[in-house]
CSV table of N, CA and C in Angstrom, one decimal:
chain,number,residue,atom,x,y,z
A,18,MET,N,-38.0,53.3,-62.8
A,18,MET,CA,-38.2,52.8,-61.9
A,18,MET,C,-37.4,51.7,-61.0
A,19,ASN,N,-36.6,50.5,-62.5
A,19,ASN,CA,-37.0,50.1,-62.3
A,19,ASN,C,-34.7,50.6,-62.7
A,20,GLN,N,-34.6,51.5,-62.9
A,20,GLN,CA,-33.0,52.6,-63.3
A,20,GLN,C,-32.8,53.2,-62.0
A,21,LEU,N,-34.0,53.8,-61.2
A,21,LEU,CA,-33.6,54.3,-60.4
A,21,LEU,C,-33.3,53.3,-58.8
A,22,LYS,N,-34.3,51.8,-58.9
A,22,LYS,CA,-33.2,51.1,-58.2
A,22,LYS,C,-32.0,50.2,-57.8
A,23,LYS,N,-31.6,50.3,-59.7
A,23,LYS,CA,-30.3,49.6,-60.0
A,23,LYS,C,-28.9,50.4,-59.4
A,24,SER,N,-29.4,51.7,-59.2
A,24,SER,CA,-28.1,53.0,-58.1
A,24,SER,C,-28.2,52.8,-56.8
A,25,GLY,N,-28.7,52.1,-56.3
A,25,GLY,CA,-28.7,51.6,-54.9
A,25,GLY,C,-29.2,52.4,-53.8
A,26,GLY,N,-29.5,53.3,-54.5
A,26,GLY,CA,-29.8,54.5,-52.9
A,26,GLY,C,-30.7,54.6,-53.2
A,27,MET,N,-31.5,55.5,-51.6
A,27,MET,CA,-33.1,55.4,-51.2
A,27,MET,C,-33.6,55.6,-52.2
A,28,ILE,N,-34.5,54.6,-52.6
A,28,ILE,CA,-35.9,55.6,-53.1
A,28,ILE,C,-37.4,55.7,-52.2
A,29,ILE,N,-37.7,56.8,-52.3
A,29,ILE,CA,-38.7,56.9,-51.4
A,29,ILE,C,-40.0,58.0,-52.0
A,30,SER,N,-41.2,58.4,-51.6
A,30,SER,CA,-41.7,58.6,-52.3
A,30,SER,C,-42.9,59.6,-51.8
A,31,PHE,N,-42.8,61.0,-52.3
A,31,PHE,CA,-43.9,61.9,-51.4
A,31,PHE,C,-44.9,62.3,-51.5
A,32,THR,N,-46.1,62.3,-50.8
A,32,THR,CA,-47.3,62.8,-51.5
A,32,THR,C,-48.4,63.3,-50.8
A,33,ASN,N,-48.6,64.4,-51.8
A,33,ASN,CA,-50.4,65.0,-51.4
A,33,ASN,C,-51.7,63.8,-51.5
A,34,GLN,N,-52.0,63.3,-50.2
A,34,GLN,CA,-53.3,62.4,-50.6
A,34,GLN,C,-54.8,62.8,-50.1
A,35,PRO,N,-55.4,64.2,-50.3
A,35,PRO,CA,-56.5,64.5,-49.6
A,35,PRO,C,-57.1,63.9,-49.4
A,36,GLY,N,-57.6,62.7,-50.2
A,36,GLY,CA,-59.3,62.2,-50.7
A,36,GLY,C,-58.9,61.2,-49.0
A,37,ILE,N,-57.3,61.3,-48.8
A,37,ILE,CA,-57.7,60.3,-47.0
A,37,ILE,C,-58.5,61.7,-46.1
A,38,SER,N,-57.8,62.4,-45.9
A,38,SER,CA,-59.0,63.2,-44.7
A,38,SER,C,-60.4,63.4,-45.5
A,39,ARG,N,-60.7,62.9,-45.9
A,39,ARG,CA,-62.1,62.6,-47.0
A,39,ARG,C,-62.6,62.0,-46.6
A,40,GLY,N,-62.3,61.0,-46.2
A,40,GLY,CA,-62.9,59.7,-46.3
A,40,GLY,C,-62.9,59.3,-47.4
A,41,GLU,N,-61.9,59.3,-48.5
A,41,GLU,CA,-62.2,58.9,-49.7
A,41,GLU,C,-61.5,57.3,-50.2
A,42,ALA,N,-60.5,57.5,-49.5
A,42,ALA,CA,-59.4,56.9,-49.1
A,42,ALA,C,-59.0,56.7,-47.9
A,43,LYS,N,-57.8,55.4,-48.1
A,43,LYS,CA,-57.3,55.0,-46.7
A,43,LYS,C,-55.5,55.0,-46.9
A,44,ARG,N,-55.3,56.0,-46.2
A,44,ARG,CA,-53.6,55.8,-46.0
A,44,ARG,C,-52.4,54.3,-46.4
A,45,GLU,N,-53.5,53.3,-46.0
A,45,GLU,CA,-53.1,52.1,-46.1
A,45,GLU,C,-52.4,51.4,-47.8
A,46,GLU,N,-53.7,52.1,-47.6
A,46,GLU,CA,-53.6,51.7,-49.8
A,46,GLU,C,-52.8,52.2,-49.9
A,47,PHE,N,-52.6,54.1,-50.2
A,47,PHE,CA,-51.4,54.5,-50.6
A,47,PHE,C,-50.2,53.8,-50.6
A,48,GLU,N,-49.8,53.6,-49.8
A,48,GLU,CA,-48.7,53.0,-48.8
A,48,GLU,C,-48.4,51.5,-49.4
A,49,SER,N,-49.1,50.9,-50.1
A,49,SER,CA,-48.9,49.2,-50.4
A,49,SER,C,-49.1,49.5,-51.5
A,50,GLU,N,-50.0,50.6,-52.5
A,50,GLU,CA,-49.8,50.7,-53.7
A,50,GLU,C,-48.3,51.4,-54.2
A,51,LEU,N,-47.6,52.1,-54.1
A,51,LEU,CA,-46.4,53.1,-54.0
A,51,LEU,C,-45.4,52.0,-53.0
A,52,LYS,N,-45.3,51.0,-52.3
A,52,LYS,CA,-44.3,50.1,-52.4
A,52,LYS,C,-44.3,49.3,-53.4
A,53,GLY,N,-45.7,48.3,-53.7
A,53,GLY,CA,-45.7,47.3,-54.7
A,53,GLY,C,-45.1,48.0,-56.1
A,54,PHE,N,-44.7,49.2,-56.0
A,54,PHE,CA,-44.2,49.9,-58.0
A,54,PHE,C,-43.0,49.8,-57.5
A,55,GLY,N,-42.0,50.1,-56.2
A,55,GLY,CA,-41.3,49.5,-56.5
A,55,GLY,C,-40.5,50.7,-54.8
A,56,PHE,N,-41.6,51.5,-54.3
A,56,PHE,CA,-40.9,52.4,-54.0
A,56,PHE,C,-40.6,52.2,-52.1
A,57,ASP,N,-39.6,52.6,-51.3
A,57,ASP,CA,-38.9,51.8,-49.7
A,57,ASP,C,-39.5,52.0,-49.1
A,58,LYS,N,-39.7,53.9,-49.4
A,58,LYS,CA,-40.5,54.2,-47.9
A,58,LYS,C,-41.9,55.3,-49.0
A,59,VAL,N,-42.3,55.5,-47.5
A,59,VAL,CA,-44.1,55.6,-48.5
A,59,VAL,C,-44.4,57.1,-47.2
A,60,TYR,N,-44.3,59.1,-47.4
A,60,TYR,CA,-44.4,59.7,-46.5
A,60,TYR,C,-45.9,60.1,-47.3
A,61,LEU,N,-46.9,60.6,-46.2
A,61,LEU,CA,-48.3,60.9,-47.0
A,61,LEU,C,-48.2,62.0,-46.2
A,62,CYS,N,-48.8,63.2,-47.0
A,62,CYS,CA,-49.5,64.0,-46.4
A,62,CYS,C,-51.1,63.8,-46.8
A,63,PRO,N,-52.2,63.7,-45.5
A,63,PRO,CA,-53.8,63.4,-45.8
A,63,PRO,C,-54.8,64.5,-45.7
A,64,HIS,N,-53.5,66.2,-45.8
A,64,HIS,CA,-54.4,66.8,-45.0
A,64,HIS,C,-55.4,67.7,-46.4
A,65,GLN,N,-56.5,68.4,-46.2
A,65,GLN,CA,-56.3,68.8,-47.3
A,65,GLN,C,-56.1,69.9,-47.4
A,66,GLN,N,-55.7,71.2,-48.6
A,66,GLN,CA,-55.3,72.2,-48.7
A,66,GLN,C,-55.0,73.4,-47.7
A,67,ASN,N,-55.9,73.9,-47.4
A,67,ASN,CA,-56.8,74.4,-46.0
A,67,ASN,C,-56.3,74.5,-45.1
A,68,GLU,N,-56.0,73.4,-44.6
A,68,GLU,CA,-55.6,73.1,-42.4
A,68,GLU,C,-53.9,73.5,-42.5
A,69,GLY,N,-53.6,74.1,-43.8
A,69,GLY,CA,-52.6,74.4,-42.7
A,69,GLY,C,-51.3,73.7,-42.1
A,70,CYS,N,-51.1,72.7,-42.8
A,70,CYS,CA,-50.6,71.7,-42.0
A,70,CYS,C,-48.5,72.1,-42.5
A,71,ASN,N,-47.8,71.9,-41.8
A,71,ASN,CA,-46.7,71.4,-42.1
A,71,ASN,C,-45.7,70.1,-43.9
A,72,CYS,N,-46.4,69.7,-43.6
A,72,CYS,CA,-47.0,68.1,-44.4
A,72,CYS,C,-46.4,68.2,-46.0
A,73,ARG,N,-47.3,68.9,-46.4
A,73,ARG,CA,-48.4,69.2,-47.5
A,73,ARG,C,-47.4,70.1,-48.6
A,74,LYS,N,-47.0,69.3,-49.2
A,74,LYS,CA,-46.0,70.1,-50.4
A,74,LYS,C,-47.5,71.2,-51.2
A,75,PRO,N,-46.6,72.4,-50.9
A,75,PRO,CA,-44.8,72.9,-51.2
A,75,PRO,C,-44.6,73.1,-50.3
A,76,SER,N,-45.2,72.5,-48.2
A,76,SER,CA,-44.2,72.3,-47.9
A,76,SER,C,-43.2,71.4,-47.1
A,77,THR,N,-41.9,71.3,-46.8
A,77,THR,CA,-40.8,70.8,-46.6
A,77,THR,C,-41.0,69.8,-45.8
A,78,GLY,N,-42.1,69.5,-45.0
A,78,GLY,CA,-42.7,68.5,-44.0
A,78,GLY,C,-41.6,66.9,-44.1
A,79,MET,N,-42.6,66.4,-45.4
A,79,MET,CA,-42.1,65.0,-45.0
A,79,MET,C,-41.1,65.2,-45.9
A,80,LEU,N,-39.9,66.0,-46.3
A,80,LEU,CA,-38.9,65.8,-46.7
A,80,LEU,C,-38.4,66.0,-45.6
A,81,LEU,N,-38.1,66.6,-45.0
A,81,LEU,CA,-37.3,67.2,-43.5
A,81,LEU,C,-37.6,65.9,-42.3
A,82,GLN,N,-38.7,65.4,-42.3
A,82,GLN,CA,-39.4,63.7,-41.6
A,82,GLN,C,-38.3,62.6,-41.7
A,83,ALA,N,-38.2,62.4,-44.0
A,83,ALA,CA,-37.9,61.7,-44.5
A,83,ALA,C,-35.8,62.1,-43.8
A,84,ALA,N,-35.6,63.1,-44.1
A,84,ALA,CA,-34.2,63.2,-44.0
A,84,ALA,C,-33.8,62.9,-42.2
A,85,GLU,N,-34.7,63.4,-41.6
A,85,GLU,CA,-34.8,62.5,-39.9
A,85,GLU,C,-34.3,61.5,-39.6
A,86,ASP,N,-36.1,60.5,-40.0
A,86,ASP,CA,-35.7,59.1,-40.0
A,86,ASP,C,-34.7,58.4,-41.2
A,87,ASN,N,-34.1,59.2,-42.1
A,87,ASN,CA,-33.3,57.9,-42.6
A,87,ASN,C,-31.8,58.4,-42.7
A,88,ASN,N,-31.3,59.5,-41.9
A,88,ASN,CA,-30.0,60.6,-42.1
A,88,ASN,C,-29.6,60.8,-43.1
A,89,LEU,N,-30.9,61.6,-44.8
A,89,LEU,CA,-30.4,61.5,-45.4
A,89,LEU,C,-29.8,63.5,-45.1
A,90,ASN,N,-28.9,63.7,-46.1
A,90,ASN,CA,-28.5,65.2,-46.7
A,90,ASN,C,-29.2,65.2,-47.6
A,91,LEU,N,-29.7,66.1,-47.6
A,91,LEU,CA,-30.8,66.1,-48.3
A,91,LEU,C,-30.2,66.9,-50.0
A,92,ASN,N,-28.8,67.9,-49.3
A,92,ASN,CA,-28.5,68.7,-50.7
A,92,ASN,C,-27.8,67.4,-52.0
A,93,GLN,N,-27.9,65.9,-51.3
A,93,GLN,CA,-27.3,65.4,-52.9
A,93,GLN,C,-28.9,64.3,-52.7
A,94,CYS,N,-29.5,65.1,-52.6
A,94,CYS,CA,-31.4,64.3,-52.8
A,94,CYS,C,-32.0,64.7,-53.9
A,95,PHE,N,-32.1,64.0,-54.6
A,95,PHE,CA,-32.7,64.4,-55.7
A,95,PHE,C,-34.6,63.7,-55.6
A,96,VAL,N,-35.3,65.3,-55.8
A,96,VAL,CA,-36.6,65.0,-55.9
A,96,VAL,C,-37.1,65.4,-56.9
A,97,ILE,N,-37.8,63.9,-57.6
A,97,ILE,CA,-38.4,63.7,-58.9
A,97,ILE,C,-40.1,64.0,-58.9
A,98,GLY,N,-40.6,64.7,-59.4
A,98,GLY,CA,-42.3,64.8,-59.4
A,98,GLY,C,-42.7,65.8,-60.7
A,99,ASP,N,-43.6,65.7,-60.9
A,99,ASP,CA,-44.4,66.2,-62.8
A,99,ASP,C,-45.7,68.3,-61.9
A,100,ARG,N,-45.0,68.2,-60.6
A,100,ARG,CA,-46.3,69.3,-60.0
A,100,ARG,C,-45.0,70.6,-59.9
A,101,TRP,N,-46.0,71.6,-59.9
A,101,TRP,CA,-44.4,73.3,-59.4
A,101,TRP,C,-44.1,72.9,-57.6
A,102,THR,N,-45.6,72.1,-56.4
A,102,THR,CA,-45.5,71.9,-55.3
A,102,THR,C,-44.1,71.2,-55.4
A,103,ASP,N,-44.2,70.3,-56.1
A,103,ASP,CA,-43.0,69.2,-55.4
A,103,ASP,C,-41.6,70.1,-56.6
A,104,MET,N,-41.3,71.5,-56.3
A,104,MET,CA,-40.3,71.5,-57.3
A,104,MET,C,-39.7,72.6,-56.3
A,105,LEU,N,-41.4,73.3,-55.7
A,105,LEU,CA,-41.0,74.0,-54.6
A,105,LEU,C,-40.2,72.6,-53.7
A,106,ALA,N,-40.7,71.9,-52.9
A,106,ALA,CA,-40.4,71.3,-51.1
A,106,ALA,C,-39.0,71.0,-52.4
A,107,ALA,N,-38.5,70.7,-53.4
A,107,ALA,CA,-37.4,70.1,-52.5
A,107,ALA,C,-36.5,71.7,-52.9
A,108,LYS,N,-36.4,72.7,-54.1
A,108,LYS,CA,-36.2,73.0,-54.0
A,108,LYS,C,-35.1,74.4,-52.6
A,109,ASP,N,-36.6,74.2,-51.2
A,109,ASP,CA,-37.0,74.5,-50.6
A,109,ASP,C,-36.2,73.9,-49.1
A,110,ALA,N,-36.1,72.5,-49.2
A,110,ALA,CA,-34.8,71.8,-48.3
A,110,ALA,C,-33.4,71.2,-48.9
A,111,GLY,N,-33.6,72.1,-50.2
A,111,GLY,CA,-32.5,72.4,-50.6
A,111,GLY,C,-31.9,70.9,-51.8
A,112,CYS,N,-32.6,70.3,-52.1
A,112,CYS,CA,-32.8,69.3,-52.6
A,112,CYS,C,-32.4,69.3,-54.1
A,113,ILE,N,-32.1,68.9,-55.2
A,113,ILE,CA,-31.5,69.0,-57.0
A,113,ILE,C,-33.0,68.2,-57.6
A,114,GLN,N,-33.6,69.2,-57.9
A,114,GLN,CA,-35.7,69.0,-58.7
A,114,GLN,C,-34.8,68.5,-59.7
A,115,VAL,N,-35.6,68.1,-59.8
A,115,VAL,CA,-36.2,67.1,-61.7
A,115,VAL,C,-37.9,66.9,-61.3
A,116,LEU,N,-37.9,67.9,-62.4
A,116,LEU,CA,-39.8,68.4,-63.4
A,116,LEU,C,-39.8,67.9,-64.4
A,117,VAL,N,-40.4,66.4,-64.5
A,117,VAL,CA,-40.7,65.0,-66.2
A,117,VAL,C,-42.2,65.7,-65.8
A,118,LYS,N,-42.1,65.1,-67.5
A,118,LYS,CA,-43.8,65.5,-68.3
A,118,LYS,C,-44.1,63.9,-68.0
A,119,THR,N,-45.5,63.5,-67.1
A,119,THR,CA,-45.3,61.8,-67.2
A,119,THR,C,-46.6,61.7,-68.3
A,120,GLY,N,-46.7,60.0,-67.8
A,120,GLY,CA,-47.7,59.2,-68.7
A,120,GLY,C,-48.8,60.3,-68.0
A,121,ALA,N,-49.3,59.8,-67.2
A,121,ALA,CA,-50.9,59.7,-67.0
A,121,ALA,C,-52.0,60.9,-66.9
A,122,ARG,N,-50.8,62.2,-66.7
A,122,ARG,CA,-51.4,63.0,-67.2
A,122,ARG,C,-49.9,63.8,-67.2
A,123,VAL,N,-50.0,64.3,-69.2
A,123,VAL,CA,-49.0,65.0,-69.0
A,123,VAL,C,-48.8,66.5,-68.5
A,124,GLU,N,-49.8,67.4,-68.6
A,124,GLU,CA,-50.0,68.3,-68.6
A,124,GLU,C,-49.4,68.7,-67.4
A,125,TYR,N,-49.1,68.2,-66.4
A,125,TYR,CA,-49.0,69.3,-65.1
A,125,TYR,C,-47.7,68.8,-65.1
A,126,GLY,N,-46.9,68.3,-66.5
A,126,GLY,CA,-45.8,68.8,-66.2
A,126,GLY,C,-45.7,69.9,-66.9
A,127,THR,N,-46.1,70.3,-67.7
A,127,THR,CA,-46.5,71.3,-69.0
A,127,THR,C,-47.1,72.4,-68.3
A,128,THR,N,-48.2,71.8,-67.0
A,128,THR,CA,-48.5,73.5,-66.5
A,128,THR,C,-47.7,73.8,-65.6
A,129,SER,N,-47.3,73.0,-65.3
A,129,SER,CA,-46.2,73.4,-64.2
A,129,SER,C,-44.9,74.6,-64.8
A,130,LEU,N,-44.9,74.1,-65.8
A,130,LEU,CA,-43.6,75.3,-66.3
A,130,LEU,C,-44.2,76.0,-66.6
A,131,PHE,N,-45.4,76.5,-67.1
A,131,PHE,CA,-45.6,77.4,-67.8
A,131,PHE,C,-46.7,78.7,-66.5
A,132,ASN,N,-47.3,78.0,-65.9
A,132,ASN,CA,-48.5,78.5,-65.3
A,132,ASN,C,-48.1,78.9,-64.3
A,133,TYR,N,-46.5,78.0,-63.4
A,133,TYR,CA,-46.1,78.6,-62.2
A,133,TYR,C,-44.8,79.0,-62.4
A,134,ARG,N,-44.1,79.7,-63.2
A,134,ARG,CA,-42.9,80.0,-63.8
A,134,ARG,C,-42.2,81.3,-62.8
A,135,SER,N,-43.6,81.9,-62.4
A,135,SER,CA,-43.2,83.2,-61.6
A,135,SER,C,-42.7,82.9,-60.4
A,136,ARG,N,-42.8,81.4,-60.1
A,136,ARG,CA,-42.8,80.9,-58.5
A,136,ARG,C,-41.2,80.4,-59.1
A,137,PHE,N,-40.8,79.9,-59.6
A,137,PHE,CA,-39.3,79.2,-59.9
A,137,PHE,C,-38.2,80.1,-59.9
A,138,SER,N,-39.3,81.6,-60.2
A,138,SER,CA,-37.9,82.9,-61.2
A,138,SER,C,-36.9,82.6,-60.0
A,139,GLY,N,-35.7,82.6,-59.7
A,139,GLY,CA,-35.5,82.9,-59.0
A,139,GLY,C,-34.8,82.1,-57.3
A,140,ARG,N,-35.3,80.5,-58.3
A,140,ARG,CA,-35.4,79.6,-56.8
A,140,ARG,C,-35.2,78.2,-57.3
A,141,VAL,N,-34.9,78.3,-58.9
A,141,VAL,CA,-34.5,77.0,-59.4
A,141,VAL,C,-33.8,76.8,-60.0
A,142,GLN,N,-32.9,76.4,-58.9
A,142,GLN,CA,-31.2,76.2,-59.7
A,142,GLN,C,-31.2,75.5,-60.8
A,143,LYS,N,-31.9,74.3,-61.4
A,143,LYS,CA,-31.7,73.6,-62.5
A,143,LYS,C,-33.6,72.9,-62.2
A,144,ILE,N,-33.2,73.0,-63.7
A,144,ILE,CA,-34.7,72.1,-64.0
A,144,ILE,C,-34.5,70.4,-64.9
A,145,PHE,N,-34.5,69.1,-64.7
A,145,PHE,CA,-34.4,68.3,-65.5
A,145,PHE,C,-35.8,68.4,-66.1
A,146,VAL,N,-35.6,68.1,-66.8
A,146,VAL,CA,-36.9,67.1,-68.2
A,146,VAL,C,-36.2,66.0,-68.7
A,147,GLN,N,-37.5,65.6,-68.7
A,147,GLN,CA,-37.0,63.9,-69.8
A,147,GLN,C,-38.0,63.8,-71.2
A,148,GLN,N,-36.7,63.8,-71.5
A,148,GLN,CA,-37.4,63.7,-73.6
A,148,GLN,C,-36.5,62.4,-73.4
A,149,SER,N,-37.3,61.6,-74.5
A,149,SER,CA,-37.0,60.1,-74.7
A,149,SER,C,-36.0,59.8,-74.2
A,150,GLY,N,-37.0,59.5,-72.8
A,150,GLY,CA,-35.9,58.2,-72.4
A,150,GLY,C,-34.5,59.3,-71.5
A,151,GLN,N,-34.5,60.1,-71.4
A,151,GLN,CA,-33.1,61.2,-70.9
A,151,GLN,C,-33.5,62.2,-69.9
A,152,PHE,N,-32.8,62.2,-69.4
A,152,PHE,CA,-33.1,64.4,-68.8
A,152,PHE,C,-32.1,64.7,-68.7
A,153,VAL,N,-32.3,65.4,-69.4
A,153,VAL,CA,-32.1,66.9,-70.1
A,153,VAL,C,-31.6,67.8,-69.0
A,154,ASP,N,-30.0,68.3,-69.0
A,154,ASP,CA,-30.1,69.8,-68.0
A,154,ASP,C,-30.7,70.6,-69.2
A,155,ASN,N,-31.9,71.4,-68.7
A,155,ASN,CA,-31.9,72.5,-69.1
A,155,ASN,C,-32.8,73.7,-67.9
A,156,ARG,N,-31.6,74.9,-68.1
A,156,ARG,CA,-32.0,75.4,-67.0
A,156,ARG,C,-33.3,76.4,-67.6
A,157,ASN,N,-33.1,77.0,-68.6
A,157,ASN,CA,-34.3,78.1,-68.6
A,157,ASN,C,-35.1,76.9,-70.1
A,158,PHE,N,-35.2,75.7,-69.9
A,158,PHE,CA,-36.4,75.3,-70.6
A,158,PHE,C,-37.9,75.9,-70.5
A,159,TYR,N,-38.6,76.5,-69.2
A,159,TYR,CA,-39.7,76.6,-69.2
A,159,TYR,C,-40.0,78.6,-70.2
A,160,PHE,N,-39.2,78.6,-69.7
A,160,PHE,CA,-38.9,79.9,-70.9
A,160,PHE,C,-39.2,79.8,-72.5
A,161,GLU,N,-38.0,78.8,-72.7
A,161,GLU,CA,-38.2,78.0,-73.9
A,161,GLU,C,-38.9,77.2,-75.1
A,162,TYR,N,-39.9,77.0,-74.6
A,162,TYR,CA,-40.3,75.7,-74.7
A,162,TYR,C,-41.4,76.3,-75.6
């Protein structure tokens, strides 16, 4: 996060948090925690998967709202995520996709690479994978792993 902050760009969190609509958590708690991690702004979808909203990833609603609110050109924005829903939302919004294996739940990135590769096929221009702290451009990583 510190390296991203040094780049001078805006760092925005886009997150699905259905626990909010179930009453398990509060929006303000998530926003406070994410801003504490260093995010400049937070866009949050509190809806359940079956509610059919346009903000829940893989829909592009949160990305499009952020672009409008912050005068962003999404073709010049990176979306860094660990799930296939992040990558599809990023692609459909015209962003550059960065798929990472995260420390807390490494299986999310790996699962995204393997179980959902048919959804990436023909849709993802590039997938970047974090290896040893470096981002590696590896277009066919999900087929060659």
